XYZ file of C-alpha atoms in Angstrom:
519
model
C 0.000 0.000 0.000
C 1.391 3.365 -1.008
C 2.027 6.205 1.410
C -0.653 8.242 -0.374
C -3.247 5.501 0.158
C -2.332 5.231 3.827
C -2.705 8.995 4.151
C -6.205 9.008 2.661
C -7.271 6.051 4.783
C -6.036 7.863 7.898
C -7.932 10.997 6.874
C -11.116 8.970 6.280
C -10.826 7.228 9.666
C -10.202 10.556 11.427
C -13.169 12.151 9.645
C -15.413 9.248 10.678
C -14.259 9.445 14.296
C -14.864 13.192 14.412
C -18.287 12.785 12.776
C -19.168 10.068 15.302
C -18.132 12.244 18.233
C -20.172 15.121 16.814
C -23.203 12.839 16.361
C -22.939 11.573 19.939
C -22.585 15.095 21.318
C -25.473 16.390 19.230
C -27.738 13.520 20.251
C -26.892 14.014 23.930
C -27.818 17.688 23.700
C -31.052 16.799 21.909
C -32.060 14.095 24.410
C -31.466 16.423 27.344
C -33.406 19.255 25.711
C -36.530 17.154 24.985
C -36.419 15.103 28.173
C -39.914 14.442 29.470
C -41.104 15.339 32.965
C -40.313 12.810 35.676
C -43.145 10.640 36.911
C -43.424 7.857 39.460
C -45.483 4.716 39.898
C -48.894 5.413 41.422
C -49.213 4.141 44.977
C -51.070 0.852 45.426
C -52.588 1.890 48.755
C -56.313 1.559 48.071
C -58.827 -1.125 47.136
C -60.341 0.926 44.328
C -59.746 -1.323 41.305
C -60.557 -4.916 40.315
C -56.836 -5.682 40.410
C -56.612 -4.262 43.945
C -59.558 -6.311 45.167
C -58.286 -9.533 43.610
C -54.677 -9.243 44.734
C -54.529 -7.189 47.959
C -56.118 -9.852 50.211
C -53.680 -12.467 48.969
C -50.699 -10.168 49.509
C -51.958 -9.183 52.964
C -52.224 -12.836 53.951
C -48.564 -13.321 52.924
C -47.040 -10.106 54.254
C -43.468 -9.547 53.134
C -43.635 -12.332 50.567
C -43.840 -12.575 46.797
C -46.354 -14.796 45.031
C -45.416 -16.308 41.659
C -47.414 -18.061 38.919
C -45.611 -19.654 35.976
C -46.942 -18.727 32.506
C -45.525 -21.352 30.166
C -48.452 -21.504 27.721
C -48.458 -18.837 25.003
C -52.219 -18.279 24.924
C -52.302 -18.108 28.732
C -49.606 -15.424 28.520
C -51.724 -13.391 26.096
C -54.820 -13.771 28.281
C -52.916 -12.717 31.400
C -51.885 -9.433 29.816
C -55.370 -8.773 28.452
C -56.992 -9.588 31.805
C -54.690 -7.204 33.643
C -55.433 -4.437 31.145
C -59.168 -5.052 31.605
C -58.924 -5.148 35.386
C -56.597 -2.180 35.818
C -58.186 0.954 37.229
C -55.181 3.073 38.123
C -52.067 2.425 36.039
C -50.412 0.298 33.381
C -46.613 0.494 33.181
C -45.457 -1.415 30.094
C -41.840 -1.907 29.048
C -40.811 -3.981 26.029
C -37.959 -4.553 23.642
C -40.408 -5.388 20.844
C -44.153 -4.858 20.297
C -45.318 -5.822 16.817
C -48.378 -4.070 15.318
C -49.709 -7.452 14.168
C -52.854 -9.381 15.088
C -52.159 -10.074 18.786
C -50.083 -6.925 19.199
C -53.020 -4.826 18.020
C -55.451 -6.732 20.228
C -53.332 -5.814 23.238
C -52.988 -2.206 22.042
C -56.795 -2.205 21.906
C -57.015 -3.419 25.537
C -54.529 -0.746 26.612
C -56.508 1.959 24.816
C -59.759 0.798 26.455
C -58.027 0.995 29.842
C -56.936 4.576 29.171
C -60.499 5.433 28.140
C -61.598 4.264 31.611
C -59.136 6.640 33.265
C -56.082 4.395 33.627
C -52.713 6.167 33.306
C -50.581 4.318 30.740
C -46.821 4.654 30.439
C -45.465 2.721 27.453
C -41.685 2.429 27.106
C -40.357 0.642 24.009
C -36.872 0.086 22.683
C -36.579 2.077 19.462
C -34.872 -0.555 17.324
C -38.067 -2.353 16.288
C -40.767 0.345 16.271
C -40.579 1.641 12.689
C -43.668 -0.268 11.578
C -45.571 0.959 14.645
C -45.096 4.687 14.129
C -48.709 5.519 13.261
C -50.319 3.492 16.035
C -47.836 4.723 18.645
C -48.232 8.369 17.639
C -52.011 8.044 17.777
C -51.923 6.350 21.191
C -49.541 9.027 22.438
C -52.135 11.651 21.575
C -54.517 10.162 24.155
C -54.468 12.375 27.271
C -53.739 9.400 29.564
C -51.186 7.561 27.392
C -47.554 8.588 27.092
C -45.111 6.754 24.862
C -41.352 7.006 25.257
C -38.683 5.341 23.120
C -35.450 4.079 24.607
C -32.228 5.124 22.876
C -33.946 6.283 19.667
C -32.511 7.687 16.484
C -33.461 11.290 15.702
C -33.851 10.407 12.025
C -37.352 8.966 11.608
C -37.942 9.361 7.875
C -36.146 7.244 5.322
C -33.792 4.325 5.758
C -30.724 6.154 4.457
C -30.532 8.925 7.063
C -31.500 6.522 9.842
C -28.739 4.189 8.681
C -26.195 7.027 8.641
C -27.138 8.036 12.183
C -26.939 4.449 13.403
C -23.499 4.110 11.847
C -22.191 7.336 13.391
C -23.718 6.533 16.784
C -22.820 2.844 16.641
C -21.263 2.709 20.107
C -24.488 3.928 21.712
C -27.104 2.558 19.291
C -25.570 -0.908 19.667
C -26.798 -0.983 23.280
C -30.482 -1.899 23.550
C -33.149 -2.161 26.248
C -34.119 -5.850 26.221
C -36.366 -5.646 29.322
C -39.928 -6.991 29.350
C -42.504 -6.001 31.984
C -46.297 -5.591 32.180
C -47.294 -3.995 35.503
C -50.925 -3.322 36.444
C -52.011 -0.981 39.269
C -48.703 -1.587 41.070
C -50.154 -4.945 42.195
C -49.254 -7.483 39.479
C -46.197 -7.712 37.246
C -45.578 -10.080 34.346
C -41.881 -10.505 33.573
C -40.021 -13.058 31.502
C -38.926 -13.731 27.952
C -41.942 -12.730 25.870
C -42.148 -9.636 23.749
C -45.537 -8.721 22.268
C -46.396 -10.193 18.871
C -47.979 -13.144 17.100
C -44.995 -15.482 17.407
C -45.048 -15.103 21.216
C -48.757 -15.969 21.540
C -49.151 -18.921 19.128
C -50.677 -16.784 16.374
C -47.870 -16.966 13.790
C -48.424 -19.178 10.759
C -44.800 -20.198 10.265
C -42.802 -20.429 13.496
C -43.874 -19.760 17.078
C -41.663 -19.267 20.108
C -41.658 -21.588 23.090
C -41.393 -18.991 25.846
C -41.953 -18.508 29.564
C -43.144 -15.661 31.791
C -44.063 -15.423 35.443
C -46.880 -13.403 36.999
C -45.751 -11.780 40.239
C -47.743 -10.339 43.147
C -46.639 -9.078 46.540
C -43.362 -7.514 47.601
C -41.345 -7.902 44.390
C -43.855 -5.897 42.338
C -42.628 -2.740 44.079
C -39.104 -3.585 42.890
C -40.413 -3.858 39.349
C -42.115 -0.467 39.605
C -38.960 1.216 40.935
C -36.944 -0.241 38.087
C -39.549 0.899 35.567
C -39.407 4.419 37.020
C -35.616 4.427 36.689
C -35.863 3.616 32.973
C -38.819 5.928 32.332
C -37.012 8.892 33.886
C -33.591 8.134 32.415
C -31.986 10.440 29.808
C -32.240 7.631 27.264
C -36.071 7.520 27.412
C -37.149 10.131 24.853
C -40.813 11.173 24.555
C -42.278 10.069 21.244
C -43.783 13.543 20.805
C -40.250 14.939 20.466
C -39.527 12.579 17.574
C -42.840 12.424 15.676
C -44.332 15.890 15.289
C -47.295 15.204 13.025
C -49.055 11.812 13.346
C -50.273 10.448 10.008
C -53.241 8.699 11.637
C -55.730 10.113 14.118
C -56.585 8.359 17.344
C -60.114 7.759 16.048
C -58.803 6.007 12.936
C -56.337 3.892 14.892
C -59.008 3.047 17.450
C -61.136 1.565 14.679
C -58.192 -0.360 13.227
C -57.139 -1.853 16.560
C -60.647 -3.090 17.306
C -61.310 -4.483 13.848
C -59.683 -7.832 14.588
C -62.049 -8.655 17.432
C -64.748 -9.871 15.055
C -62.446 -12.103 13.034
C -62.284 -15.878 13.179
C -58.656 -15.581 14.275
C -59.707 -13.765 17.453
C -62.192 -16.439 18.490
C -59.809 -18.734 20.447
C -58.332 -15.764 22.325
C -61.735 -14.348 23.222
C -62.932 -17.792 24.296
C -59.870 -18.114 26.507
C -60.648 -14.766 28.096
C -64.296 -15.754 28.552
C -63.250 -18.874 30.444
C -61.093 -16.678 32.703
C -63.341 -13.649 33.177
C -61.387 -11.738 35.802
C -58.015 -10.945 37.293
C -58.684 -13.363 40.145
C -58.463 -16.246 37.666
C -54.852 -15.252 36.990
C -53.801 -15.565 40.620
C -56.349 -18.051 41.956
C -58.579 -20.870 40.775
C -56.645 -23.858 39.468
C -53.339 -22.016 39.361
C -50.769 -22.612 42.060
C -49.274 -19.503 43.649
C -45.772 -20.108 44.959
C -44.884 -17.805 47.869
C -41.386 -16.837 48.925
C -39.562 -14.234 50.987
C -36.527 -14.716 48.736
C -37.881 -13.558 45.375
C -36.824 -10.374 43.609
C -37.369 -8.654 40.288
C -33.825 -7.811 39.265
C -32.639 -5.578 36.456
C -29.639 -3.915 34.956
C -29.741 -0.158 35.528
C -30.512 2.064 32.517
C -26.984 3.468 32.843
C -25.687 0.204 31.359
C -27.103 1.305 28.009
C -25.085 4.522 28.315
C -21.834 2.587 28.713
C -21.417 2.937 32.480
C -18.797 0.635 34.069
C -20.201 -2.631 35.465
C -21.177 -2.913 39.126
C -21.695 -5.845 41.471
C -25.488 -5.463 41.473
C -25.863 -5.714 37.699
C -27.500 -8.787 36.216
C -24.413 -10.691 35.088
C -22.590 -10.840 38.455
C -25.842 -11.437 40.361
C -26.923 -14.351 38.164
C -23.438 -15.847 37.915
C -23.176 -15.757 41.711
C -26.376 -17.779 42.092
C -25.466 -20.259 39.367
C -21.973 -20.730 40.810
C -23.534 -21.738 44.131
C -24.804 -24.981 42.567
C -23.870 -28.087 44.533
C -25.713 -30.845 42.689
C -27.416 -29.524 39.557
C -27.547 -26.545 37.177
C -30.093 -26.590 34.339
C -29.863 -23.781 31.785
C -32.360 -22.738 29.109
C -31.001 -20.102 26.735
C -32.163 -19.702 23.127
C -29.058 -17.671 22.270
C -26.153 -19.413 23.979
C -22.598 -18.219 23.341
C -20.544 -19.251 26.406
C -17.088 -18.202 25.214
C -13.922 -19.912 26.406
C -14.405 -18.509 29.909
C -17.966 -19.873 30.070
C -16.886 -23.325 28.923
C -14.155 -23.350 31.566
C -16.588 -22.156 34.233
C -19.119 -24.879 33.417
C -16.267 -27.375 33.362
C -15.285 -26.337 36.886
C -18.839 -27.039 38.033
C -18.655 -30.497 36.463
C -15.330 -31.180 38.196
C -17.075 -30.343 41.489
C -19.615 -33.047 40.690
C -22.428 -30.702 39.594
C -24.758 -32.044 36.908
C -24.961 -29.405 34.149
C -27.572 -29.430 31.390
C -28.094 -26.865 28.635
C -31.053 -26.475 26.273
C -30.676 -24.128 23.310
C -31.853 -23.884 19.698
C -30.670 -26.095 16.877
C -29.533 -24.251 13.774
C -32.826 -25.014 12.020
C -34.811 -23.655 14.981
C -32.664 -20.585 15.655
C -34.134 -17.325 14.322
C -30.694 -15.661 14.499
C -28.185 -17.597 12.384
C -25.328 -15.344 13.521
C -25.788 -16.356 17.151
C -25.710 -20.028 16.215
C -22.473 -19.382 14.378
C -20.995 -17.963 17.571
C -22.218 -20.919 19.645
C -21.466 -23.839 17.339
C -17.718 -23.966 17.875
C -18.071 -24.417 21.635
C -20.135 -27.616 21.451
C -17.244 -30.130 21.383
C -15.570 -28.447 24.372
C -18.843 -28.376 26.343
C -19.489 -32.050 25.673
C -15.879 -32.898 26.516
C -16.406 -31.186 29.889
C -19.406 -33.423 30.533
C -22.150 -30.874 29.930
C -25.431 -32.436 28.747
C -26.327 -30.503 25.615
C -29.763 -30.445 23.924
C -30.941 -28.522 20.864
C -34.584 -27.812 20.126
C -35.919 -29.281 16.904
C -37.294 -26.862 14.339
C -40.485 -28.934 14.375
C -40.289 -29.188 18.134
C -43.909 -28.424 18.976
C -46.055 -31.332 17.788
C -49.395 -29.603 18.416
C -48.395 -26.516 16.403
C -50.048 -23.128 16.810
C -53.680 -22.108 16.793
C -53.371 -21.483 13.062
C -51.522 -24.558 11.924
C -47.852 -23.667 12.348
C -45.696 -26.650 13.179
C -42.439 -24.702 13.453
C -40.902 -23.921 16.822
C -38.078 -21.798 18.165
C -36.905 -21.639 21.767
C -37.190 -18.216 23.428
C -37.320 -19.085 27.152
C -34.462 -17.720 29.252
C -34.271 -19.490 32.608
C -32.156 -21.564 34.951
C -32.636 -23.809 37.979
C -30.046 -24.445 40.680
C -30.233 -27.499 42.974
C -34.006 -27.672 42.632
C -34.440 -24.584 44.859
C -33.205 -21.417 43.165
C -34.312 -20.227 39.758
C -34.505 -17.377 37.276
C -37.022 -16.461 34.582
C -36.340 -13.374 32.504
C -34.922 -11.742 29.398
C -31.253 -12.619 30.014
C -29.506 -14.856 27.453
C -26.209 -16.525 28.224
C -24.354 -14.597 25.542
C -22.011 -11.578 25.353
C -24.795 -9.204 24.252
C -26.918 -9.811 27.360
C -23.881 -9.755 29.602
C -22.202 -6.627 28.272
C -24.398 -4.577 25.921
C -28.144 -4.913 26.441
C -30.061 -4.121 29.602
C -31.952 -7.119 30.993
C -34.383 -8.029 33.764
C -36.219 -10.974 35.313
C -37.366 -12.736 38.462
C -34.740 -14.362 40.686
C -36.227 -16.600 43.361
C -35.663 -19.300 45.934
C -38.759 -21.489 46.087
C -38.585 -25.299 45.692
C -42.049 -25.799 44.180
C -41.588 -23.170 41.467
C -38.070 -24.492 40.845
C -39.632 -27.936 40.410
C -42.026 -26.514 37.801
C -39.024 -25.141 35.910
C -37.277 -28.519 36.180
C -40.354 -30.161 34.684
C -40.397 -27.534 31.918
C -36.752 -28.320 31.161
C -37.511 -32.055 31.136
C -40.404 -31.588 28.697
C -38.380 -29.407 26.356
C -35.376 -31.741 26.344
C -37.540 -34.834 25.729
C -36.707 -36.780 22.531
C -39.873 -35.605 20.751
C -38.812 -31.990 21.194
C -35.008 -31.857 21.159
C -31.885 -33.532 19.817
C -29.379 -34.986 22.282
C -25.804 -34.087 21.321
C -22.794 -36.340 21.822
C -19.200 -36.778 20.695
C -18.262 -39.914 18.770
C -14.564 -40.181 18.067
C -14.299 -36.433 18.550
C -17.045 -35.711 16.013
C -20.442 -34.169 16.807
C -23.541 -36.316 16.607
C -27.201 -35.328 17.002
C -29.340 -38.153 18.366
C -33.035 -38.162 17.510
C -34.234 -40.780 19.962
C -37.896 -40.191 19.074
C -37.485 -41.312 15.471
C -38.506 -44.832 14.547
C -35.992 -46.283 14.304
C -33.811 -43.830 16.281
C -31.713 -41.661 13.994
C -28.270 -40.116 14.390
C -27.330 -37.014 12.406
C -23.742 -36.253 11.413
C -24.473 -32.632 10.453
C -26.846 -29.851 11.602
C -30.300 -31.507 11.402
C -32.967 -30.060 9.101
C -30.765 -27.063 8.235
C -30.273 -25.954 4.640
C -26.880 -25.733 3.022
C -27.207 -21.942 3.085
C -27.875 -21.822 6.837
C -25.042 -24.235 7.591
C -22.657 -22.250 5.437
C -23.717 -18.884 6.866
C -23.366 -20.111 10.454
C -19.917 -21.521 9.727
C -18.642 -18.334 8.083
C -19.968 -16.190 10.938
C -18.217 -18.502 13.380
C -14.923 -17.550 11.730
C -15.479 -13.813 12.050
C -14.383 -11.735 15.084
C -17.946 -10.739 15.998
C -18.580 -12.821 19.115
C -18.720 -9.772 21.392
C -21.760 -8.545 19.447
C -23.754 -11.795 19.627
């Protein structure tokens, strides 16, 4: 390379760095200038709402404890959110990484709008990365006097892919950090946290592939922790009011109201409405046939919003807290992580647990089931080392849900993020065991010590690692094998099962690239 070429490359790099610094400075000034007024969770100190009347007596009978109900069924998870929106009379605090404006997403927007019409204050905080298709509905909802929408870490450029792309490139160091949290909090009494975003694939309504996911409904002491964490994000500099970004909504609230309610009369809505009819009130969510697991050692935990601004890690962030609890395992550690990239340090750490005699099992997606090929590319190379360490490794089949969805989909993809330690301690949340969750994204979830709920998670793990659902991986002469013990006769694969040549090739190439820190 000539000296002249080196000179021009250096000039280009310097110009890009200066432009990036200018973009970061300009965005910081903008975000501070348009920052919305601070607000706090409304006190849950009355019995004025259906949610209050259903939950307060239970919480009072278990003072200082947290009650937990596992939501492993996708339609149940939809119904729980809709029931809480219908029963709320004071507030809905909603925080999501992704909320699709599709069939089920619009049904839940409709329930939220109806709640606001009744006088419920709604605070809706969404990560900006996935909201482009929702601009009209969000702007219309934001025009309601009792609904405020804020976007976390948004781009200022809202029109056109080119300018948005330029801004994302210049602000890469900040835009690369996303809010991955998921919370649905009603009247400060009930919180739903876990792995589910809002959209058809999370509620069994997608026609191609649906996620196998898990949430937990929480009442009692830990709900206050969830509200305080929501307030911290809502009032953070990175939460920008939508009104500062979208000046002139293209759709009126009246028009959007009609659109959101139009799906209620469709055949597709029938199973969801029937499910709600069979569970007509909030009490059905926390009573009836459901088992409430009570514990004094249960907490909604979260990264602080400062993590998304690049603050240095602290001991109370998610990664050290969760690693501490997992490292305490004496007999068994079961991990469920759809995006699993352990790194050399993670493989060594799990190996140390095995050398202490701890049984370690991991369930993740197969290549055919993984919706993010890049993540599989980052994970694939660690499989031989994990198996050599004695880790039991299972991968979900792409056709891993025999009963399919409500609309005929037979495809499945794992989206649950959970672990169980020694049959007593567990976690259900948004946290994947990968570098992105550990270092870049903000995460949250429920961390608990409660043997009965831990047993439910163990059973969930056992069902999802059963031969009908997952492949069992093994090493034969140093080579990977995928055992399908449910096939008749049993079948052993010597390459990624059910994956196309393109997917196998893409995953392999990505595995060669130095991108693991971004996965």
